[in-house]
Amino acid sequence: MNTTPFSTLHFTSTTASGRPRSGQDQLQVDATRRVRASGQRALVLGGGGAAGNAWLIGVIAGLFDAGLDVTKADLIIGTSAGSTAAAQITSASPAQLLAGILSAAPQQRTGPVGSDGGRVPIGPVADHMRRTSEIIAAAEDPADMRRRLGAAALEMDAASDGSGQTRWRATVAARLPSERWPERTVLIVAVDAHTGEPVVFDRHSGVDLADAVAASSANGFGVPPYGIGDSRYIDGGYRRSSENADLAAGYGRVLVLSPLGGRTRAPLDWGMHLAAQADELRARGSRVETVLPDSDSRDAFGSNLMDLSARPPAARAGYDQGRARAGQLTEFWR
């Protein structure tokens, strides 16, 4: 059994119609090899539910208003709710995105909430944490954990009528200012539910941006595994962590925004947590800075990161954090 902390990351290439390419056209490419040496600055946006997505936008808007524009990074890595943020900040200004959160009409929660903040009534999520925690505890290593999570998500969705996929894509697409991939390098992380293998999508993958984000943010339980071609995908946070900052290897400066504070539910000796990834990046020559929620931001999140009502206070708290950190991070980033 694979006992390495995480497996080699692959791109899955599909045709424009969404069907996997056949034969030698379906190449599996090392993602870090594709993006390494492409630039100096990498921005990593971690997952963290509806509140976490709003906090990310708030931090980036606060930095922007203080004179630091991190949206022009040479590489942006987005995972789960962070994949939504990655797509958002590359197609709309931080000010527009923040204003959209703060001006949104209060919504009554009537069903599960996706990691990008959208309301999506497509399955039970009350026991999501319990189910996944039990699977993680039973796993022998990270690869086994991903396979078990994928299998459990597929089994849970086996009896569905498949309509959840259409609703989930519509929910995700509605959150994106544009469904066009940006020209700069953006990596969207997911996990193949059938094999447990990590997968990354970028603008060269032949996958629509909305589909890539929907795959990255499909937690597999409240939101079913997301289908692209013949493959099904679950949340990219199952790859290594909600940040997957190690994918920025080779970049000189790496800024990580982590709504979950760098925490992991996996055993620490697996090396899945953010601190281990930051140490690896520094050992390879990168300078790394992290922004984690402060006490005001954690208070704004409340006890449920999926609660839509937490989005405005989370965005405001993130904005204040961004402005407060701008001086230090400007020196680091420029």
Coordinates of C-alpha atoms in Angstrom, one line a residue:
M1 CA 0.0 0.0 0.0
N2 CA 1.2 3.5 -0.7
T3 CA 2.6 5.0 2.4
T4 CA 3.9 8.3 1.1
P5 CA 2.2 11.4 2.6
F6 CA 0.5 12.2 -0.7
S7 CA 0.6 10.8 -4.2
T8 CA 1.7 12.4 -7.5
L9 CA -0.8 14.9 -8.7
H10 CA -2.2 14.5 -12.2
F11 CA -4.2 16.5 -14.7
T12 CA -7.1 14.7 -16.3
S13 CA -7.6 16.0 -19.9
T14 CA -11.0 15.9 -21.5
T15 CA -12.5 16.9 -24.7
A16 CA -14.7 20.1 -24.9
S17 CA -17.8 17.9 -24.7
G18 CA -16.6 16.5 -21.4
R19 CA -15.7 13.0 -22.6
P20 CA -12.3 11.7 -21.5
R21 CA -9.7 11.7 -24.3
S22 CA -8.7 8.2 -25.5
G23 CA -5.4 6.6 -26.1
Q24 CA -2.2 8.6 -26.0
D25 CA -4.2 11.9 -25.9
Q26 CA -5.2 11.3 -22.3
L27 CA -2.0 12.4 -20.7
Q28 CA -1.3 12.5 -17.0
V29 CA 1.0 15.4 -16.3
D30 CA 2.8 16.2 -13.1
A31 CA 1.2 19.5 -12.0
T32 CA 4.2 20.9 -10.2
R33 CA 6.3 20.2 -13.3
R34 CA 3.8 22.2 -15.4
V35 CA 3.7 25.3 -13.2
R36 CA 7.2 25.4 -11.7
A37 CA 9.4 28.3 -12.7
S38 CA 6.4 30.1 -14.3
G39 CA 6.8 33.0 -11.9
Q40 CA 7.8 34.2 -8.5
R41 CA 4.6 34.7 -6.5
A42 CA 2.0 32.1 -5.6
L43 CA -1.3 32.7 -3.8
V44 CA -2.9 29.7 -2.0
L45 CA -6.6 29.9 -1.1
G46 CA -7.9 27.3 1.2
G47 CA -11.3 25.8 1.8
G48 CA -13.6 26.6 4.7
G49 CA -17.3 26.7 3.8
A50 CA -19.5 29.6 3.1
A51 CA -18.0 31.7 5.9
G52 CA -14.5 30.8 4.8
N53 CA -15.1 31.9 1.2
A54 CA -16.4 35.2 2.5
W55 CA -13.4 35.6 4.8
L56 CA -11.0 35.0 1.9
I57 CA -12.7 37.7 -0.2
G58 CA -12.6 40.0 2.8
V59 CA -8.9 39.5 3.4
I60 CA -8.0 40.0 -0.3
A61 CA -10.2 43.2 -0.4
G62 CA -8.6 44.6 2.7
L63 CA -5.1 44.0 1.3
F64 CA -6.2 45.6 -2.0
D65 CA -7.6 48.7 -0.3
A66 CA -4.4 49.0 1.6
G67 CA -2.4 49.0 -1.6
L68 CA -1.5 45.4 -2.1
D69 CA -3.1 43.5 -5.0
V70 CA -2.5 39.8 -4.5
T71 CA -4.9 38.8 -7.3
K72 CA -2.1 39.4 -9.8
A73 CA -0.1 36.4 -8.5
D74 CA 1.8 34.3 -11.0
L75 CA 0.1 31.2 -9.6
I76 CA -3.2 30.9 -7.8
I77 CA -4.1 27.5 -6.1
G78 CA -7.8 27.0 -5.1
T79 CA -9.2 24.2 -3.1
S80 CA -12.9 23.7 -2.3
A81 CA -14.3 27.1 -1.1
G82 CA -10.9 28.5 -2.1
S83 CA -11.5 27.3 -5.7
T84 CA -14.6 29.5 -5.8
A85 CA -12.6 32.4 -4.5
A86 CA -9.8 31.7 -7.1
A87 CA -12.3 31.9 -9.9
Q88 CA -14.0 35.0 -8.4
I89 CA -10.9 37.1 -7.8
T90 CA -9.6 36.5 -11.4
S91 CA -12.8 37.8 -13.0
A92 CA -14.0 40.6 -10.7
S93 CA -12.4 43.2 -8.4
P94 CA -12.0 42.6 -4.7
A95 CA -14.2 45.6 -4.0
Q96 CA -17.0 44.3 -6.2
L97 CA -16.9 40.8 -4.6
L98 CA -16.9 42.3 -1.1
A99 CA -19.8 44.5 -1.9
G100 CA -21.7 41.6 -3.2
I101 CA -21.3 39.7 0.0
L102 CA -22.2 42.7 2.2
S103 CA -25.2 43.7 0.2
A104 CA -26.7 40.2 -0.3
A105 CA -30.2 39.8 1.0
P106 CA -30.5 37.5 4.0
Q107 CA -31.3 34.0 2.9
Q108 CA -33.3 31.4 4.7
R109 CA -31.3 28.2 4.9
T110 CA -33.5 25.4 3.5
G111 CA -30.9 22.7 2.7
P112 CA -27.2 21.9 2.6
V113 CA -24.9 24.7 1.8
G114 CA -22.0 24.3 -0.6
S115 CA -18.4 25.3 0.2
D116 CA -18.7 28.4 -1.9
G117 CA -21.7 29.7 0.0
G118 CA -24.5 28.6 -2.3
R119 CA -27.6 26.9 -1.1
V120 CA -28.1 23.4 -2.6
P121 CA -30.8 21.1 -1.3
I122 CA -29.4 17.9 -2.5
G123 CA -28.7 15.5 0.3
P124 CA -28.2 15.1 4.1
V125 CA -25.1 16.8 5.6
A126 CA -25.9 16.7 9.3
D127 CA -23.6 13.7 9.8
H128 CA -21.0 14.7 7.2
M129 CA -18.3 15.3 9.9
R130 CA -19.0 12.1 11.7
R131 CA -18.9 10.0 8.6
T132 CA -15.7 11.5 7.3
S133 CA -14.0 11.4 10.7
E134 CA -14.8 7.7 11.0
I135 CA -13.3 7.0 7.5
I136 CA -10.2 9.0 8.3
A137 CA -9.7 7.2 11.6
A138 CA -10.0 3.8 9.9
A139 CA -7.5 4.6 7.0
E140 CA -4.0 3.3 7.0
D141 CA -2.4 6.2 5.1
P142 CA -3.5 9.2 3.0
A143 CA -4.0 7.2 -0.2
D144 CA -6.2 4.7 1.7
M145 CA -8.1 7.6 3.2
R146 CA -8.8 9.1 -0.2
R147 CA -9.9 5.8 -1.7
R148 CA -12.2 5.1 1.3
L149 CA -13.7 8.6 1.1
G150 CA -14.4 8.3 -2.6
A151 CA -15.9 4.8 -2.2
A152 CA -18.2 6.0 0.6
A153 CA -19.3 9.1 -1.3
L154 CA -20.1 7.0 -4.4
E155 CA -22.0 4.4 -2.4
M156 CA -24.0 7.1 -0.7
D157 CA -24.9 8.6 -4.0
A158 CA -25.7 5.3 -5.8
A159 CA -29.5 5.6 -5.2
S160 CA -29.8 9.2 -6.3
D161 CA -31.5 10.2 -9.5
G162 CA -28.6 12.3 -10.6
S163 CA -30.4 15.6 -10.6
G164 CA -28.1 16.9 -7.8
Q165 CA -25.3 17.4 -10.3
T166 CA -27.3 19.8 -12.4
R167 CA -28.4 21.8 -9.4
W168 CA -24.9 21.9 -8.0
R169 CA -23.4 23.1 -11.2
A170 CA -26.0 25.8 -11.4
T171 CA -25.3 26.9 -7.8
V172 CA -21.6 27.1 -8.5
A173 CA -21.9 28.8 -11.8
A174 CA -24.2 31.5 -10.2
R175 CA -21.3 32.4 -7.8
L176 CA -18.8 33.0 -10.6
P177 CA -18.5 36.5 -12.2
S178 CA -17.3 34.7 -15.4
E179 CA -17.1 31.1 -16.5
R180 CA -14.0 31.7 -18.6
W181 CA -10.7 30.5 -17.3
P182 CA -8.3 33.4 -16.6
E183 CA -5.2 33.7 -18.7
R184 CA -2.9 33.5 -15.6
T185 CA -2.2 30.1 -14.1
V186 CA -5.0 29.0 -11.8
L187 CA -5.0 25.4 -10.4
I188 CA -8.2 23.9 -9.1
V189 CA -7.7 20.8 -6.9
A190 CA -10.0 17.8 -6.7
V191 CA -9.8 14.0 -6.0
D192 CA -11.0 11.2 -8.3
A193 CA -13.7 9.4 -6.3
H194 CA -13.2 6.1 -8.1
T195 CA -9.4 5.9 -7.6
G196 CA -8.6 8.3 -4.8
E197 CA -6.0 9.9 -7.0
P198 CA -5.5 13.7 -6.7
V199 CA -6.4 15.7 -9.8
V200 CA -5.8 19.3 -10.8
F201 CA -7.7 21.3 -13.4
D202 CA -6.3 24.3 -15.2
R203 CA -7.3 26.2 -18.4
H204 CA -5.5 23.6 -20.5
S205 CA -7.5 20.7 -19.1
G206 CA -10.5 21.0 -21.5
V207 CA -12.8 21.3 -18.5
D208 CA -15.1 24.3 -18.0
L209 CA -14.2 26.5 -15.1
A210 CA -17.6 26.0 -13.4
D211 CA -17.2 22.2 -13.7
A212 CA -13.7 22.3 -12.1
V213 CA -14.9 24.4 -9.2
A214 CA -18.0 22.2 -8.8
A215 CA -15.7 19.2 -8.6
S216 CA -13.3 20.8 -6.1
S217 CA -16.1 21.8 -3.8
A218 CA -18.2 18.6 -3.9
N219 CA -17.7 17.2 -0.4
G220 CA -19.1 13.9 -1.5
F221 CA -21.7 13.6 1.2
G222 CA -23.9 16.6 1.4
V223 CA -23.0 17.4 -2.1
P224 CA -22.5 14.2 -4.2
P225 CA -19.4 13.3 -6.2
Y226 CA -19.3 15.6 -9.3
G227 CA -19.2 14.0 -12.7
I228 CA -17.0 15.2 -15.6
G229 CA -17.0 12.7 -18.5
D230 CA -16.8 9.2 -17.1
S231 CA -15.1 10.3 -13.9
R232 CA -16.5 11.5 -10.6
Y233 CA -14.7 13.9 -8.3
I234 CA -14.8 14.9 -4.6
D235 CA -13.5 17.8 -2.6
G236 CA -9.9 18.8 -3.2
G237 CA -9.4 19.2 0.5
Y238 CA -9.2 15.4 0.7
R239 CA -6.0 15.5 -1.3
R240 CA -3.6 16.7 1.4
S241 CA -5.3 19.5 3.2
S242 CA -7.8 22.3 2.6
E243 CA -4.9 24.4 1.3
N244 CA -2.6 22.1 -0.8
A245 CA 0.1 24.7 -0.5
D246 CA 2.8 22.2 -1.4
L247 CA 1.7 22.6 -5.1
A248 CA 3.4 26.0 -5.0
A249 CA 6.9 24.4 -4.8
G250 CA 9.4 26.3 -6.8
Y251 CA 7.8 29.7 -6.3
G252 CA 9.9 32.3 -4.5
R253 CA 7.1 33.8 -2.4
V254 CA 4.0 31.8 -1.3
L255 CA 1.1 33.5 0.5
V256 CA -1.4 31.1 2.1
L257 CA -4.9 32.2 3.2
S258 CA -6.4 29.4 5.3
P259 CA -9.9 29.8 6.7
L260 CA -9.5 26.6 8.6
G261 CA -6.3 27.9 10.3
G262 CA -4.1 25.2 8.9
R263 CA -5.8 22.4 10.9
T264 CA -6.2 18.8 9.8
R265 CA -8.2 15.9 11.0
A266 CA -5.6 13.4 9.7
P267 CA -2.9 12.0 12.0
L268 CA -0.1 14.5 12.4
D269 CA 2.5 12.0 11.4
W270 CA 1.0 11.8 7.9
G271 CA 2.3 15.4 7.4
M272 CA -0.9 16.6 5.9
H273 CA -1.2 19.8 7.9
L274 CA -0.3 23.3 6.6
A275 CA 2.7 23.7 8.9
A276 CA 4.4 20.6 7.4
Q277 CA 3.7 22.0 3.9
A278 CA 5.2 25.4 4.8
D279 CA 8.3 23.7 6.2
E280 CA 8.7 21.8 2.9
L281 CA 8.3 24.9 0.8
R282 CA 10.9 26.8 3.0
A283 CA 13.3 23.9 2.8
R284 CA 13.1 24.2 -1.0
G285 CA 13.9 27.9 -1.0
S286 CA 10.5 29.5 -0.9
R287 CA 9.5 32.3 1.5
V288 CA 6.1 31.5 3.0
E289 CA 3.6 33.7 4.8
T290 CA 0.3 32.6 6.1
V291 CA -2.9 34.4 7.1
L292 CA -5.1 32.5 9.5
P293 CA -8.4 33.7 11.0
D294 CA -7.8 35.9 14.1
S295 CA -10.1 35.8 17.2
D296 CA -12.5 38.3 15.6
S297 CA -12.7 36.2 12.4
R298 CA -13.3 33.0 14.4
D299 CA -16.0 34.7 16.3
A300 CA -17.6 35.9 13.0
F301 CA -17.5 32.3 11.7
G302 CA -19.5 31.0 14.6
S303 CA -19.9 27.3 15.1
N304 CA -21.0 26.5 11.5
L305 CA -18.9 27.5 8.6
M306 CA -21.7 26.6 6.2
D307 CA -24.1 29.1 7.8
L308 CA -24.9 31.8 5.1
S309 CA -25.7 34.3 7.8
A310 CA -22.0 34.2 8.8
R311 CA -20.8 35.5 5.4
P312 CA -21.1 39.2 6.0
P313 CA -19.5 39.3 9.4
A314 CA -16.8 36.9 8.2
A315 CA -16.1 39.1 5.2
R316 CA -15.9 42.2 7.4
A317 CA -13.5 40.5 9.8
G318 CA -11.4 39.3 7.0
Y319 CA -11.3 42.8 5.5
D320 CA -10.0 44.2 8.8
Q321 CA -7.3 41.4 9.0
G322 CA -6.2 42.2 5.4
R323 CA -5.8 45.9 6.2
A324 CA -3.9 45.1 9.4
R325 CA -1.5 42.7 7.7
A326 CA -1.0 44.8 4.5
G327 CA 2.2 46.6 5.6
Q328 CA 4.0 43.4 6.5
L329 CA 2.8 41.4 3.5
T330 CA 3.6 44.2 1.1
E331 CA 7.2 44.0 2.0
F332 CA 7.1 40.2 1.6
W333 CA 5.1 40.2 -1.7
R334 CA 6.9 42.9 -3.7

